[in-house]
Each structure stands twice: as structure tokens, then as C-alpha cells.
Amino acid sequence: MKLCLLKSFNERFGIKVFAAFTILIFVISSSFTAFFIQSERKSLRDGLMKNGKLLAGILAYNSRIGVFSENKELLMDPVEGVFQHEQIVEVAVFNLEGKMLERRKRPGVTKRETEVEADRRIRHRIFEILGKYGSPFCFEDNGTLEFWASVTSGSTYSTEASLFFEDDSHQKRNRTIGVVCVTVDKFLFDKRLNALLFKGILIGFLFLAIGSTVIYFLVRRFTRPLNRLTEGVKTLEMGGVAENVPVETRDEIGKLATAFNSMSESLKIRDAEKKHLEKQLRHKQKMEAVGTLAGGIAHDFNNILAVIMGYSELALSGIPKETSLHKKLKGIIKASHRAKDLVGQILTFSRKSEEAQEPVQIGLVVEEALKMLHASLPATIEIRQNLKAGAAAVLSDPTQIHQVLMNLCTNAAHAMRDKGGVLEVSLTDVEIDSDSAVRHLNITPGRYQKLTVKDTGHGMAPEIMERIFDPFFTTKGPGEGTGMGLAVVHGIVKRLKGAITVDSRPGKGTTFQLLFPTIENKMENKDAAKPEELASAPHGKNERILFVDDEAALVDAVSQMLAGLDYKVAASTKSVEALEAFRSEPTRFDLVITDHTMPDMTGETLAKEILRIRPDIPIILCTGFTEAISEKTAKAIGIREFVMKPIVRQKMAVIIRRVLDQEVGTEEKESEISLQSYLNT
């Protein structure tokens, strides 16, 4: 208990102030009470002494004749008159020889023989003093006060007023004939003194109580904001949310409360931003985890797809189109392409793929995509477009922008498929300032193009909105979606250093807003490039190709595919053995195709060793997925082409033919230069 009180005293400023003022009031009230009691005690004692002497003087004045004649009857009335006072316990009249002439005594007042003998000696001494000086005086005994006065033969007092004022000149002119004694009990005096003491202590206590109460409320008024500030700070220390402190005054405490409220609001904003950042960090970590998983399986999965697609294409080339088997093989190849696209989407949203970026006018891509949507969406869905963006370009890949818009519009159409509705797509130029950039957290101030996709569908609940960008999360039924659409959109937007927000409520529709940073240069309107349609894959001219891959099934499938394209193929599943074969006959091969991820020696290392032996040999590097090398790095070391698996027959045929034809063209150009140099010489 003592420790708790000491701790509270040390920690609370208000208790210290209250204790200090309470002690001050206690000292003041105690001093005032002591002074009051001392003053009243002196006044009571002075009054008692004056009254006792007065009674003794009156008794001496009225008993002159009785003492002179020693007549008890004459003394009875004066003695009785004085004895009637309540504090009087004994009245006695003596002559000069000490003989008691008259005595009145309260019942029960008795003395032992020793006390009587002592009284006699004291009385004898008193008689001598009174006979010599004649002035009344008081003798204090245990519990009593004895007032002695001399009785003179004549009138000691010239007037009645002289009874109250001593006049020694008259007393000296008269002869003393006796002595009177008036004994007063101090009990009444002590009683009055105790009552006075109680009254003084009560007044002091009331003064202390009233003063302490006033100080308490004053201190509480001044320290209440401080206590609230302290509680608010403790709440902030514990990670809670502090309420605003009421500003009751305009002094320093009020200014401190205002400053605390401002700090508290700033901390609330920072806490909200922190939670938002933590949410984004968790989402980013989740994306990175899925991306790491995707990167880990992409290479092997693409190898498997390459084997499936390679054998399917080989089988398809020897089967008539009208047969059922031809259609089934087509279905296998189509499904393999879908699997390839799915892996590509995973790598795209996880930022594991590196597509080439170029200045793109988003408006042209949006117009092209909306034309496709008009033909594919049902008539119950009305498409409205509002494209107000200028000619500013965005550094991106047109295919990715097209993919973003198609994913968003497809989801919007799915939300309106039952009751129909309005799909509104708008594109505007916006300027993002510092405040807006802080709200989005991941972007910097500057000019952006804002793409808005709004629908009037069924909307989303808050718990659904929190997960819409998670990979493989979908509210669609089985077979209606993979759950990768919005994850891919999120990955593309973040990769382009943009921002994406969503606003949705059940029954109120959904609105997606995407911000893409623009670049300074403007573009002229150009028609979108259309992919070249090739009727058939280009064949070889009996060129010799060294093909290296650690996947035996893939080596067999690709070897047959290249042989079907009129190439002579030397295949190997071990990179070291392939290098030795090339080193033994460097001029035997016209082209080298190698996988990158292989045991013992990677495709990058193999390519470097081959180029040391023969710098002019064209090399194509294939990979299912790797972060160790990019297309830019590969071409920097002399590799001609960088191909992502799975290897598709037609695409591979085009790339091989382009590399070989480029090599032939280079050789012819070098021959012409050499011939021209010879002729000039």
C-alpha cells in the first residue's frame, strides 16, 4: 500500500501540488488554531483571576463589621452572597490571629491531615504577607485557586467604583483586622478551556477541509488536461488510438492539448498509412511467393509442354485434316497453347517476364479492344466509351494494355450477364499532385492517363474486394475462370509503375481506375501492326544443326520436328559431350540450338565456349524460364536469338530460317567487300 502511494506521488504532478498546498493550509490552520487557543486561554484565565480577586475584595469590604465584632451572624450574609457563585467551592473569613470566624464549603471537599497542616503553614505565611502589603493575591493549589484579601478597619475603597480598581493609597491609611479567602475550583475553567480547545480544533479542521477541497478542485481543473494528455500518451505507447483532449483554456496547457491533438491526428493518419503499407507488403510478398513458385516450375513445365506440342505437331503433319484424330490432335495443341499462355500470365503478374516496352497510345489499343468486345458481348450490355486522352504515350507493351482492358471488361460483362447493364470505358489525362501520390503510395507526382472501367453489375462485398487481386482467387463457377485475370492486371499495372484502385458495393456496380504514367514524346496515329499469317513453316536447305537439351523426350521430339523441316540434326542430352563434338569438328555445323538450364554446363557457358572456338557460328538459346540471363544479355555475348519454351514448330522454323539467312547474307556481303577491295587494289 505504501509503495503504491509513493509511486502515485512520484508519478502524478497533481498529487504533488495538492499535497504541497494541503500541508501549507494545515500549517496555517494549525498556527491560527494555536494562536486562537492561547489567546482565549489567557483571556479566560485573566477573567477568572480578575473575577476571583473581585469576589475576594467584595467579601473583605462587606465583612468589615463582622470581623471587627467577630459576629458570625454579621458575616453570614456576605459569605453566603459570595458562596452562591458556581465556581466557588469554599469561602472563609479569619481574624489576624488565624481564627476562622466563618466558613462555607461545598460538600465532599475534604483534606487529609497533612494537607491541613500544610494549609496552616501557608495560611500563616499569607497572613504575614497581607498584613505587610495588604494587596489581594492569588495562590494556586492542586485543582483550586485561592484568592486572599485583607479586611481593614475603615473603608479601603473611597467609592464603590474603587472595588473594581485597586487603590493602595487608601489601603495604607487603614489598619488590617482580618483576612478572607475565596477558593475557586479550576474544573469549570478547565471545562471552558477544553470546550475552547475543541472549538479551535474544529475551526482549524473545517478551515483545512474547506481549503483542501478548494485546492483539490483547482488542481484538478488545471491537471485534468495533463492527466488526459498522460493517458493519451500511454495509449499511444501501447499502440492504441488516443482520443482528442478537450481544449478548455487558452494558456500553455490549452496550447499543449492542441499540439497533442494535432500529433494524435497525424499519428492516426500515419497508422492508417502503415496499415495500408503492411497490407500492400503482404500482398507483394504473396505475389512474390507465387512468382517464385511460378519461376520454379516454369522451366520444367514448359519442357513438358514442348514435348507434348512437339509430338502433337509431328503426329498432326501426317494425318489428313478430315479425320477425327486430326481434330483431337488439334485440341491437344490448342490446350497446350492455353497452358503456355497460363504460365505466361503467371510470369507476367509476378514480374518474372521481360517483355519489350515501347511508346504506346492507350487510346488506340482501347478502341481496338472495344471493337472486339462489341462483337462478342450480348446485346443486353450497352458499351459506352469516352476517350478524351491526348496524344501522350505510355511506355508499355500494346499486348499487355490489351490484356488489361480485356480482363477488366470480361469481368464486368460477367457481373452483368444475368440482368444486363452498362459498361462504360473512359480514358482521360490527369495530373497527380503530391497529396494524391501519397494516397496511392506507389506512384510519383506527374502526368498520367487514367483508364476507368465501370459496370452496373451486382458489385462486390468488402471481404471479396480484399482478395480480388490474389492469384487463383475467383468467385466464378468451375470452368468459368482461372482466377488469374485480375492478378495479371495488378502485375502489369505495378510493372508499368502505375496504380489501380477499385470501388464496389453490393448491388451498386464496380469501378476500376488505372493510372499509367505518360512519357514526354508524342506519337503519330498509326495503324496497329497485324501479325503475319504464314500458310506453312519455312523449310531448311539441308543445313546441319547441333541441338542440345537435357530433356531426352524433348530432344527426340525437336529432332524429328527439325528433320521434318529438311534439316540435318545432331542431338545431345549432355552439354559437355556436345561441346567436345563441336570442338572436334567446328565446321561441321551451321547452327547451334541449346537449352539454358542444364547440369554440368549451362547454355550460356556452352555458347561462350563454342564462340571461342568459332566466333561466326549462329546460336539460338532456348529456355523455359530463368532469371540468370535475359535476351539483352544473351545477345550481348553473341547469341543470335533468345527463344522462350515451349518450342512451337512454325515459330521455331521462322526463327531458324531468319538466323541462317542472316548468316548467308552476312557472308555474301563480306565476300562482296573482299572482292571490291581486291578490284580496288
XYZ file of C-alpha atoms in Angstrom:
681
model
C 0.000 0.000 0.000
C 2.800 2.387 0.915
C 4.640 1.562 -2.280
C 1.517 2.267 -4.357
C 1.009 5.633 -2.645
C 4.679 6.520 -3.092
C 4.535 5.508 -6.751
C 1.394 7.609 -7.326
C 3.022 10.561 -5.565
C 6.142 10.299 -7.715
C 4.254 9.845 -10.986
C 1.402 12.345 -10.630
C 2.072 16.064 -10.631
C -1.439 16.867 -9.356
C -0.924 14.842 -6.166
C 2.319 16.693 -5.503
C 0.634 20.087 -5.919
C -2.354 19.030 -3.803
C -0.081 17.664 -1.053
C 2.033 20.826 -1.018
C -0.968 23.166 -0.725
C -2.657 20.884 1.823
C 0.452 20.954 4.031
C 0.586 24.737 3.667
C -3.077 25.065 4.667
C -2.504 22.649 7.579
C 0.402 24.753 8.860
C -1.648 27.953 8.521
C -4.740 26.456 10.184
C -2.649 24.879 12.969
C -0.894 28.173 13.649
C -4.171 30.053 13.634
C -5.780 27.485 15.964
C -2.836 27.525 18.377
C -2.843 31.311 18.446
C -6.611 31.380 18.950
C -6.500 28.835 21.780
C -3.595 30.586 23.507
C -5.302 33.953 23.252
C -8.646 32.639 24.505
C -6.964 30.692 27.308
C -5.178 33.803 28.517
C -8.423 35.744 28.278
C -10.269 33.088 30.304
C -7.538 32.937 32.935
C -7.332 36.707 33.199
C -11.080 36.865 33.561
C -11.033 34.132 36.221
C -8.268 35.877 38.165
C -9.984 39.230 37.955
C -13.314 37.767 38.993
C -11.718 35.877 41.910
C -9.919 38.948 43.197
C -13.099 40.973 42.785
C -15.112 38.467 44.825
C -12.419 38.413 47.497
C -12.421 42.234 47.601
C -16.199 42.391 47.804
C -16.199 39.815 50.646
C -13.479 41.774 52.507
C -15.453 45.013 52.095
C -18.775 43.572 53.262
C -17.339 41.641 56.211
C -15.556 44.544 57.979
C -18.105 44.941 60.761
C -18.477 41.198 61.305
C -14.711 40.723 61.537
C -14.281 43.705 63.800
C -17.018 42.464 66.149
C -16.266 38.801 65.379
C -20.017 38.278 64.976
C -20.851 35.246 62.843
C -24.359 36.446 62.114
C -22.992 39.589 60.544
C -20.589 37.513 58.487
C -23.190 35.024 57.284
C -24.783 37.188 54.614
C -21.526 38.377 52.940
C -20.147 34.830 52.948
C -23.379 33.390 51.598
C -23.567 36.005 48.862
C -20.083 35.135 47.541
C -20.608 31.390 48.003
C -23.578 31.448 45.592
C -21.260 31.659 42.545
C -20.989 28.259 40.888
C -17.231 28.055 40.675
C -16.777 28.824 44.404
C -16.036 25.713 46.463
C -15.084 27.373 49.759
C -15.382 30.778 51.436
C -13.609 31.502 54.735
C -13.149 34.587 56.992
C -10.253 34.794 59.526
C -9.082 37.306 62.093
C -5.426 38.292 62.294
C -4.667 35.526 64.817
C -5.810 32.921 62.264
C -9.060 32.120 63.959
C -11.752 31.109 61.472
C -14.741 33.355 62.037
C -16.989 31.992 59.271
C -16.658 29.251 56.603
C -18.829 27.840 53.882
C -17.707 24.724 52.000
C -19.070 22.555 49.231
C -19.985 19.061 50.331
C -17.378 16.384 49.540
C -14.386 18.720 49.705
C -12.164 17.246 52.432
C -8.442 17.317 53.066
C -6.071 14.950 54.751
C -4.270 15.939 57.984
C -1.024 16.549 56.129
C -2.803 18.903 53.758
C -4.480 20.666 56.680
C -1.120 21.141 58.393
C 0.350 22.458 55.169
C -2.629 24.829 54.814
C -1.930 26.181 58.269
C 1.679 26.968 57.445
C 0.695 28.503 54.141
C -2.117 30.450 55.782
C 0.268 31.832 58.415
C 2.604 32.990 55.668
C -0.282 34.545 53.779
C -1.397 36.447 56.854
C 2.084 37.903 57.164
C 2.082 38.998 53.519
C -1.391 40.533 53.695
C -0.557 42.258 56.986
C 2.550 43.732 55.430
C 1.309 44.656 51.975
C -2.493 44.483 52.118
C -2.989 43.809 48.367
C -5.173 40.845 47.314
C -3.342 37.995 45.594
C -3.982 34.502 44.322
C -2.498 31.256 45.476
C -2.783 28.279 43.122
C -3.087 24.835 44.583
C -3.827 21.422 43.008
C -7.147 21.859 41.241
C -8.062 25.118 43.016
C -7.286 28.823 43.075
C -7.332 30.658 46.435
C -7.918 34.384 46.317
C -6.843 36.154 49.551
C -7.758 39.691 50.586
C -7.263 41.672 53.810
C -10.131 43.147 55.811
C -9.384 46.698 57.021
C -10.873 48.686 59.872
C -12.018 51.511 57.638
C -13.331 51.739 54.119
C -10.410 50.800 51.919
C -12.300 51.985 48.867
C -13.335 55.590 48.650
C -16.130 54.814 46.256
C -17.933 51.740 45.043
C -16.053 52.001 41.758
C -12.839 51.573 43.740
C -13.886 47.962 44.320
C -13.034 47.300 40.683
C -9.882 49.455 40.627
C -7.128 48.895 43.180
C -6.104 51.936 45.251
C -3.155 51.225 47.518
C -3.091 54.769 48.968
C -6.366 54.183 50.859
C -5.278 50.742 51.987
C -2.137 52.114 53.564
C -4.157 54.585 55.650
C -6.271 51.791 57.313
C -5.447 49.013 59.748
C -5.841 45.305 58.768
C -8.209 43.483 61.145
C -8.775 40.168 59.283
C -8.369 38.040 56.171
C -10.838 36.466 53.732
C -10.233 33.542 51.356
C -12.308 32.652 48.303
C -11.433 29.221 46.856
C -12.343 28.664 43.198
C -12.473 25.216 41.577
C -10.465 25.095 38.301
C -12.790 22.418 36.914
C -15.092 24.970 35.344
C -12.071 26.789 33.968
C -10.673 23.539 32.532
C -14.102 22.701 31.139
C -14.355 26.013 29.371
C -10.750 25.654 28.244
C -11.436 22.182 26.813
C -14.547 23.492 25.038
C -12.448 26.316 23.655
C -9.771 23.828 22.558
C -12.376 21.662 20.829
C -13.850 24.696 19.123
C -10.425 25.831 17.967
C -9.523 22.388 16.603
C -12.921 22.124 14.888
C -12.458 25.537 13.271
C -8.946 24.540 12.167
C -10.225 21.240 10.755
C -13.046 22.984 8.885
C -10.590 25.516 7.517
C -8.296 22.679 6.445
C -11.165 20.715 4.876
C -12.588 23.704 3.019
C -9.144 24.840 1.867
C -8.154 21.334 0.768
C -11.421 20.947 -1.138
C -10.920 24.251 -2.931
C -7.308 23.347 -3.735
C -8.392 19.894 -4.920
C -10.873 21.291 -7.428
C -8.434 23.969 -8.575
C -5.615 21.452 -9.012
C -7.980 19.027 -10.708
C -9.094 21.716 -13.131
C -5.514 22.503 -14.061
C -4.185 18.942 -14.030
C -7.147 17.224 -15.702
C -5.887 18.131 -19.202
C -2.411 16.978 -18.162
C -3.835 13.672 -16.929
C -5.707 13.253 -20.192
C -2.530 14.019 -22.082
C -0.674 11.426 -19.978
C -3.368 8.824 -20.603
C -3.306 9.637 -24.301
C 0.475 9.227 -24.446
C 0.233 5.879 -22.604
C -2.451 4.781 -25.050
C -0.189 5.703 -27.950
C 2.712 3.833 -26.314
C 0.540 0.708 -26.102
C -0.377 1.024 -29.771
C -3.946 2.213 -29.178
C -5.844 5.161 -30.625
C -5.874 8.227 -28.373
C -8.981 10.388 -28.224
C -8.703 14.149 -28.658
C -8.144 16.103 -25.447
C -10.726 18.899 -24.893
C -9.114 22.340 -25.059
C -10.615 24.100 -22.020
C -8.203 27.024 -21.668
C -6.063 29.216 -23.873
C -2.968 29.105 -21.675
C 0.096 26.872 -22.024
C -1.926 23.783 -21.060
C -4.501 24.556 -23.737
C -1.742 25.031 -26.303
C -0.213 21.735 -25.203
C -3.592 19.995 -25.618
C -3.960 21.496 -29.098
C -0.477 20.300 -30.041
C -1.256 16.817 -28.692
C -4.479 16.650 -30.711
C -2.584 17.596 -33.859
C 0.059 14.975 -33.111
C -2.627 12.374 -32.414
C -4.341 13.086 -35.723
C -1.004 12.852 -37.530
C -0.306 9.519 -35.834
C -3.747 8.245 -36.842
C -3.020 9.157 -40.462
C 0.407 7.542 -40.247
C -1.079 4.453 -38.630
C -3.621 4.175 -41.437
C -0.825 4.594 -43.981
C 1.239 1.997 -42.101
C -1.617 -0.500 -42.169
C -2.117 0.206 -45.857
C 1.592 -0.297 -46.475
C 1.557 -3.511 -44.445
C -1.402 -4.711 -46.472
C 0.417 -3.901 -49.689
C 3.580 -5.551 -48.369
C 1.694 -8.732 -47.515
C 0.132 -8.697 -50.962
C 3.528 -8.080 -52.559
C 5.059 -10.921 -50.553
C 2.204 -13.156 -51.626
C 2.771 -12.177 -55.233
C 6.493 -12.791 -54.893
C 5.840 -16.198 -53.312
C 3.576 -17.196 -56.166
C 6.055 -15.697 -58.625
C 8.885 -17.693 -57.079
C 6.760 -20.821 -57.320
C 5.902 -19.968 -60.938
C 9.544 -19.372 -61.814
C 10.487 -22.657 -60.193
C 8.045 -24.741 -62.205
C 8.032 -22.697 -65.431
C 11.144 -24.269 -66.919
C 10.132 -27.879 -66.297
C 6.503 -27.209 -67.192
C 7.471 -25.567 -70.462
C 9.708 -28.517 -71.282
C 6.750 -30.827 -70.743
C 4.556 -28.622 -72.926
C 7.271 -28.545 -75.574
C 7.308 -32.354 -75.676
C 3.503 -32.513 -75.865
C 3.275 -29.853 -78.556
C 6.241 -31.268 -80.496
C 4.905 -34.797 -80.705
C 1.388 -33.492 -81.396
C 2.608 -31.369 -84.300
C 4.654 -34.293 -85.632
C 1.638 -36.560 -85.469
C -0.592 -33.875 -86.954
C 1.637 -33.430 -90.019
C 0.998 -36.985 -91.207
C -2.771 -37.170 -90.658
C -5.456 -35.916 -93.091
C -7.484 -32.928 -91.881
C -10.846 -34.661 -92.345
C -10.131 -37.399 -89.808
C -11.273 -37.454 -86.183
C -7.696 -37.967 -84.994
C -6.643 -34.732 -86.693
C -9.281 -32.810 -84.700
C -8.199 -34.483 -81.457
C -4.560 -33.592 -82.043
C -5.639 -30.020 -82.826
C -7.439 -29.987 -79.452
C -4.268 -31.154 -77.717
C -2.220 -28.425 -79.375
C -4.880 -25.810 -78.533
C -4.936 -26.902 -74.885
C -1.129 -26.794 -74.819
C -1.224 -23.210 -76.081
C -3.693 -22.331 -73.330
C -1.346 -23.894 -70.778
C 1.530 -21.905 -72.295
C -0.491 -18.685 -72.034
C -1.393 -19.501 -68.414
C 2.277 -19.861 -67.480
C 2.930 -16.604 -69.307
C 0.218 -14.879 -67.291
C 1.691 -16.135 -64.017
C 5.127 -14.900 -65.005
C 3.682 -11.574 -66.144
C 1.796 -10.749 -62.923
C 4.741 -11.884 -60.813
C 7.071 -9.648 -62.876
C 9.193 -12.595 -63.914
C 8.935 -11.961 -67.629
C 10.570 -9.134 -69.517
C 8.518 -8.022 -72.477
C 9.878 -5.283 -74.681
C 8.338 -1.884 -73.937
C 7.725 0.886 -76.421
C 5.726 4.136 -76.537
C 2.045 3.196 -76.875
C -1.064 5.312 -77.334
C -3.505 3.655 -74.997
C -6.467 5.206 -76.817
C -5.741 3.228 -79.993
C -5.470 -0.027 -78.057
C -8.722 0.729 -76.196
C -10.576 1.456 -79.449
C -9.333 -1.797 -80.989
C -10.311 -3.792 -77.891
C -13.785 -2.236 -77.704
C -14.426 -3.189 -81.349
C -13.760 -6.805 -80.431
C -15.995 -6.507 -77.347
C -18.919 -5.116 -79.379
C -18.914 -8.296 -81.441
C -18.569 -10.678 -78.503
C -20.767 -9.198 -75.744
C -24.550 -9.843 -75.648
C -26.986 -7.138 -76.748
C -28.216 -6.676 -73.138
C -24.922 -4.966 -72.276
C -24.508 -1.434 -73.569
C -20.943 -0.255 -74.159
C -20.200 3.422 -73.690
C -16.800 4.891 -74.397
C -15.431 8.289 -73.502
C -11.858 8.670 -74.737
C -10.583 12.187 -74.030
C -6.878 11.451 -73.667
C -4.453 13.399 -75.808
C -1.559 12.126 -77.881
C 0.676 11.447 -74.864
C 2.239 7.992 -74.917
C 2.743 5.358 -72.243
C 5.857 3.213 -72.162
C 4.364 -0.266 -72.311
C 3.640 -3.336 -74.398
C 0.454 -2.987 -76.507
C -0.387 -6.632 -75.847
C -0.335 -6.050 -72.095
C -2.607 -2.989 -72.306
C -4.960 -5.014 -74.489
C -4.842 -7.853 -71.942
C -5.608 -5.473 -69.056
C -8.651 -3.978 -70.759
C -9.995 -7.342 -71.949
C -9.694 -8.872 -68.458
C -11.496 -5.944 -66.814
C -14.252 -5.785 -69.430
C -14.743 -9.568 -69.387
C -15.204 -9.496 -65.609
C -17.620 -6.562 -65.923
C -19.639 -8.420 -68.570
C -19.754 -11.499 -66.344
C -21.174 -9.366 -63.493
C -23.985 -8.115 -65.812
C -24.739 -11.300 -67.742
C -27.990 -12.056 -65.900
C -29.741 -8.666 -65.961
C -27.657 -6.724 -68.473
C -26.406 -3.214 -67.842
C -23.975 -0.535 -68.961
C -20.240 -0.990 -69.442
C -18.530 2.403 -69.501
C -14.894 2.784 -70.530
C -13.235 6.198 -70.286
C -9.694 7.477 -70.783
C -8.564 10.918 -69.599
C -5.351 12.821 -68.923
C -4.846 13.682 -65.250
C -2.227 15.492 -63.198
C -1.283 13.734 -59.947
C -0.038 16.061 -57.197
C 1.895 15.163 -54.061
C -1.199 14.583 -51.901
C -2.780 12.240 -54.444
C 0.527 10.410 -54.893
C 0.715 9.801 -51.133
C -2.748 8.208 -51.191
C -1.681 5.790 -53.930
C 1.704 5.221 -52.202
C 3.403 3.563 -55.186
C 3.419 6.403 -57.715
C 5.191 9.719 -58.053
C 3.659 13.104 -58.880
C 3.310 13.832 -62.595
C 1.064 13.382 -65.634
C -0.888 10.163 -66.016
C -3.554 8.654 -68.211
C -6.490 7.372 -66.202
C -8.341 4.374 -67.606
C -11.732 3.796 -65.973
C -13.830 0.659 -66.441
C -17.252 0.931 -64.792
C -20.148 -1.508 -64.771
C -23.662 -1.636 -63.282
C -23.405 -5.268 -62.195
C -24.024 -6.934 -58.848
C -20.937 -5.405 -57.167
C -18.709 -6.959 -54.529
C -18.740 -7.293 -50.753
C -15.757 -5.853 -48.790
C -14.394 -9.310 -47.950
C -14.372 -10.170 -51.681
C -12.661 -6.872 -52.617
C -9.780 -7.631 -50.256
C -8.873 -10.744 -52.264
C -9.673 -9.901 -55.880
C -6.002 -9.422 -56.784
C -4.907 -12.692 -55.183
C -3.796 -15.281 -57.740
C -6.219 -18.151 -58.370
C -8.985 -16.438 -56.362
C -12.276 -16.356 -58.241
C -15.989 -16.180 -57.482
C -16.867 -17.732 -60.831
C -18.080 -21.289 -61.176
C -15.936 -24.236 -62.253
C -14.703 -23.868 -65.821
C -15.585 -20.130 -65.966
C -12.266 -18.686 -64.904
C -8.787 -19.436 -63.569
C -8.630 -16.631 -61.001
C -5.608 -15.121 -62.738
C -7.281 -12.273 -64.656
C -7.136 -9.516 -62.018
C -3.848 -10.840 -60.652
C -2.343 -10.373 -64.121
C -3.895 -6.878 -64.375
C -2.419 -5.951 -60.994
C 1.022 -7.251 -62.004
C 1.022 -5.385 -65.315
C -0.062 -2.074 -63.754
C 2.541 -2.285 -60.995
C 5.234 -3.246 -63.503
C 4.416 -0.131 -65.512
C 4.800 1.925 -62.272
C 1.114 2.776 -62.282
C -1.661 2.387 -59.722
C -5.000 0.592 -59.603
C -7.978 1.252 -57.323
C -11.385 -0.376 -57.091
C -14.676 0.862 -55.693
C -17.588 -1.502 -55.364
C -20.697 -2.127 -53.251
C -23.196 -4.961 -53.456
C -25.950 -4.016 -55.909
C -24.198 -0.769 -56.935
C -21.727 -1.998 -59.527
C -17.945 -1.837 -59.682
C -15.485 0.806 -60.877
C -11.815 0.162 -61.649
C -9.475 3.129 -62.080
C -5.989 2.592 -63.522
C -3.234 5.212 -63.719
C -0.461 4.876 -66.303
C 2.487 7.332 -66.286
C 2.976 9.106 -69.594
C 6.242 9.929 -71.331
C 7.218 13.234 -72.902
C 7.292 12.350 -76.608
C 4.074 12.216 -78.591
C 3.180 9.677 -81.248
C 1.553 9.921 -84.583
C -1.505 7.811 -85.170
C -0.510 4.542 -86.743
C -2.432 1.500 -87.615
C -1.787 -1.355 -85.299
C 0.605 -3.874 -86.729
C -1.088 -7.102 -87.661
C 0.610 -10.444 -87.157
C 1.837 -12.067 -90.303
C -0.157 -15.086 -91.262
C 2.044 -17.870 -92.549
C 0.458 -20.620 -94.557
C 3.236 -23.070 -93.804
C 6.510 -23.269 -91.888
C 9.661 -22.453 -93.921
C 11.873 -25.469 -94.599
C 15.611 -25.815 -94.500
C 18.231 -26.437 -97.147
C 19.935 -29.456 -95.606
C 21.748 -27.247 -93.061
C 23.370 -29.065 -90.151
C 22.070 -28.193 -86.644
C 23.534 -29.178 -83.259
C 20.622 -29.409 -80.766
C 21.429 -29.668 -77.017
C 18.854 -30.206 -74.206
C 18.928 -32.298 -71.040
C 15.297 -33.438 -71.569
C 15.521 -36.658 -73.612
C 11.889 -36.627 -74.746
C 12.215 -33.018 -75.889
C 15.429 -33.818 -77.791
C 13.674 -36.643 -79.610
C 10.592 -34.539 -80.461
C 12.557 -31.499 -81.647
C 14.985 -33.633 -83.610
C 12.092 -35.202 -85.526
C 10.486 -31.764 -85.990
C 13.711 -30.278 -87.436
C 14.263 -33.318 -89.610
C 10.751 -32.853 -90.975
C 11.777 -29.294 -91.898
C 14.665 -30.667 -94.014
C 17.479 -30.053 -91.537
C 20.208 -32.474 -90.540
C 20.213 -32.753 -86.771
C 22.906 -33.907 -84.320
C 21.286 -34.039 -80.882
C 22.744 -34.456 -77.377
C 21.349 -34.518 -73.853
C 24.711 -33.618 -72.254
C 26.236 -30.211 -72.757
C 29.821 -31.349 -72.118
C 29.589 -34.065 -74.770
C 28.053 -31.565 -77.227
C 30.963 -29.181 -76.670
C 33.501 -31.959 -77.342
C 31.656 -32.927 -80.528
C 31.717 -29.309 -81.713
C 35.384 -28.880 -80.758
C 36.352 -31.990 -82.791
C 34.574 -30.721 -85.959
C 33.820 -26.955 -85.716
C 32.943 -26.572 -89.391
C 30.538 -29.492 -89.419
C 27.593 -27.397 -88.060
C 25.733 -24.433 -89.496
C 23.667 -23.653 -86.365
C 23.621 -24.498 -82.640
C 20.364 -24.623 -80.652
C 20.855 -25.118 -76.900
C 18.792 -25.109 -73.743
C 19.971 -22.809 -70.945
C 19.249 -24.703 -67.724
C 21.293 -27.898 -67.905
C 23.501 -29.825 -65.475
C 27.321 -29.606 -65.651
C 27.260 -26.646 -68.060
C 24.580 -24.046 -68.716
C 23.575 -22.959 -72.187
C 25.219 -19.559 -71.624
C 28.578 -21.182 -70.769
C 28.278 -23.612 -73.675
C 27.602 -20.746 -76.083
C 30.671 -18.816 -74.849
C 32.914 -21.870 -75.305
C 31.557 -22.539 -78.810
C 32.036 -18.887 -79.805
C 35.649 -19.046 -78.627
C 36.169 -21.965 -80.997
C 34.202 -20.458 -83.882
C 33.059 -16.827 -83.439
C 30.872 -16.815 -86.571
C 28.647 -19.758 -85.622
C 24.988 -18.666 -85.098
C 23.481 -19.814 -81.757
C 19.859 -19.906 -80.596
C 19.328 -20.080 -76.804
C 16.079 -21.670 -75.565
C 14.760 -21.534 -72.009
C 11.583 -22.403 -70.160
C 12.334 -19.718 -67.582
C 15.409 -18.258 -65.920
C 16.385 -15.109 -64.084
C 20.095 -15.759 -64.676
C 20.069 -14.468 -68.266
C 17.899 -12.166 -70.326
C 17.536 -11.628 -74.060
C 19.653 -8.492 -73.843
C 22.443 -10.314 -72.002
C 22.298 -13.259 -74.390
C 22.691 -11.095 -77.488
C 25.490 -9.156 -75.837
C 27.660 -12.292 -75.698
C 26.982 -13.162 -79.369
C 23.838 -15.333 -79.203
C 21.644 -14.563 -82.217
C 18.171 -15.406 -80.889
C 16.568 -15.903 -77.462
C 13.526 -18.219 -77.561
C 11.077 -18.970 -74.733
C 9.775 -22.509 -74.465
C 7.644 -24.365 -75.355
C 9.094 -24.574 -78.861
C 6.335 -24.237 -81.448
C 7.124 -25.763 -84.869
C 6.122 -22.818 -87.055
C 7.692 -20.167 -84.816
C 10.899 -22.159 -84.500
C 11.046 -22.722 -88.260
C 10.761 -18.969 -88.894
C 13.476 -18.128 -86.335
C 15.909 -20.758 -87.700
C 15.371 -19.641 -91.249
C 15.863 -15.977 -90.279
C 19.126 -16.719 -88.456
C 20.527 -18.856 -91.268
C 19.502 -16.427 -93.993
C 21.045 -13.595 -91.985
C 24.257 -15.585 -91.744
C 24.278 -16.217 -95.518
C 23.604 -12.544 -96.184
C 26.470 -11.566 -93.943
C 28.836 -13.938 -95.705
C 27.789 -12.627 -99.142
C 28.264 -9.064 -98.007
C 31.701 -9.852 -96.646
C 32.596 -11.589 -99.986
C 31.462 -8.519 -101.941
C 33.535 -6.273 -99.708
C 36.563 -8.513 -100.144
C 36.092 -8.616 -103.964
C 35.673 -4.852 -104.116
C 38.819 -4.402 -102.060
C 40.692 -6.744 -104.402
C 39.478 -4.875 -107.514
C 40.380 -1.525 -105.939
C 43.796 -2.874 -105.208
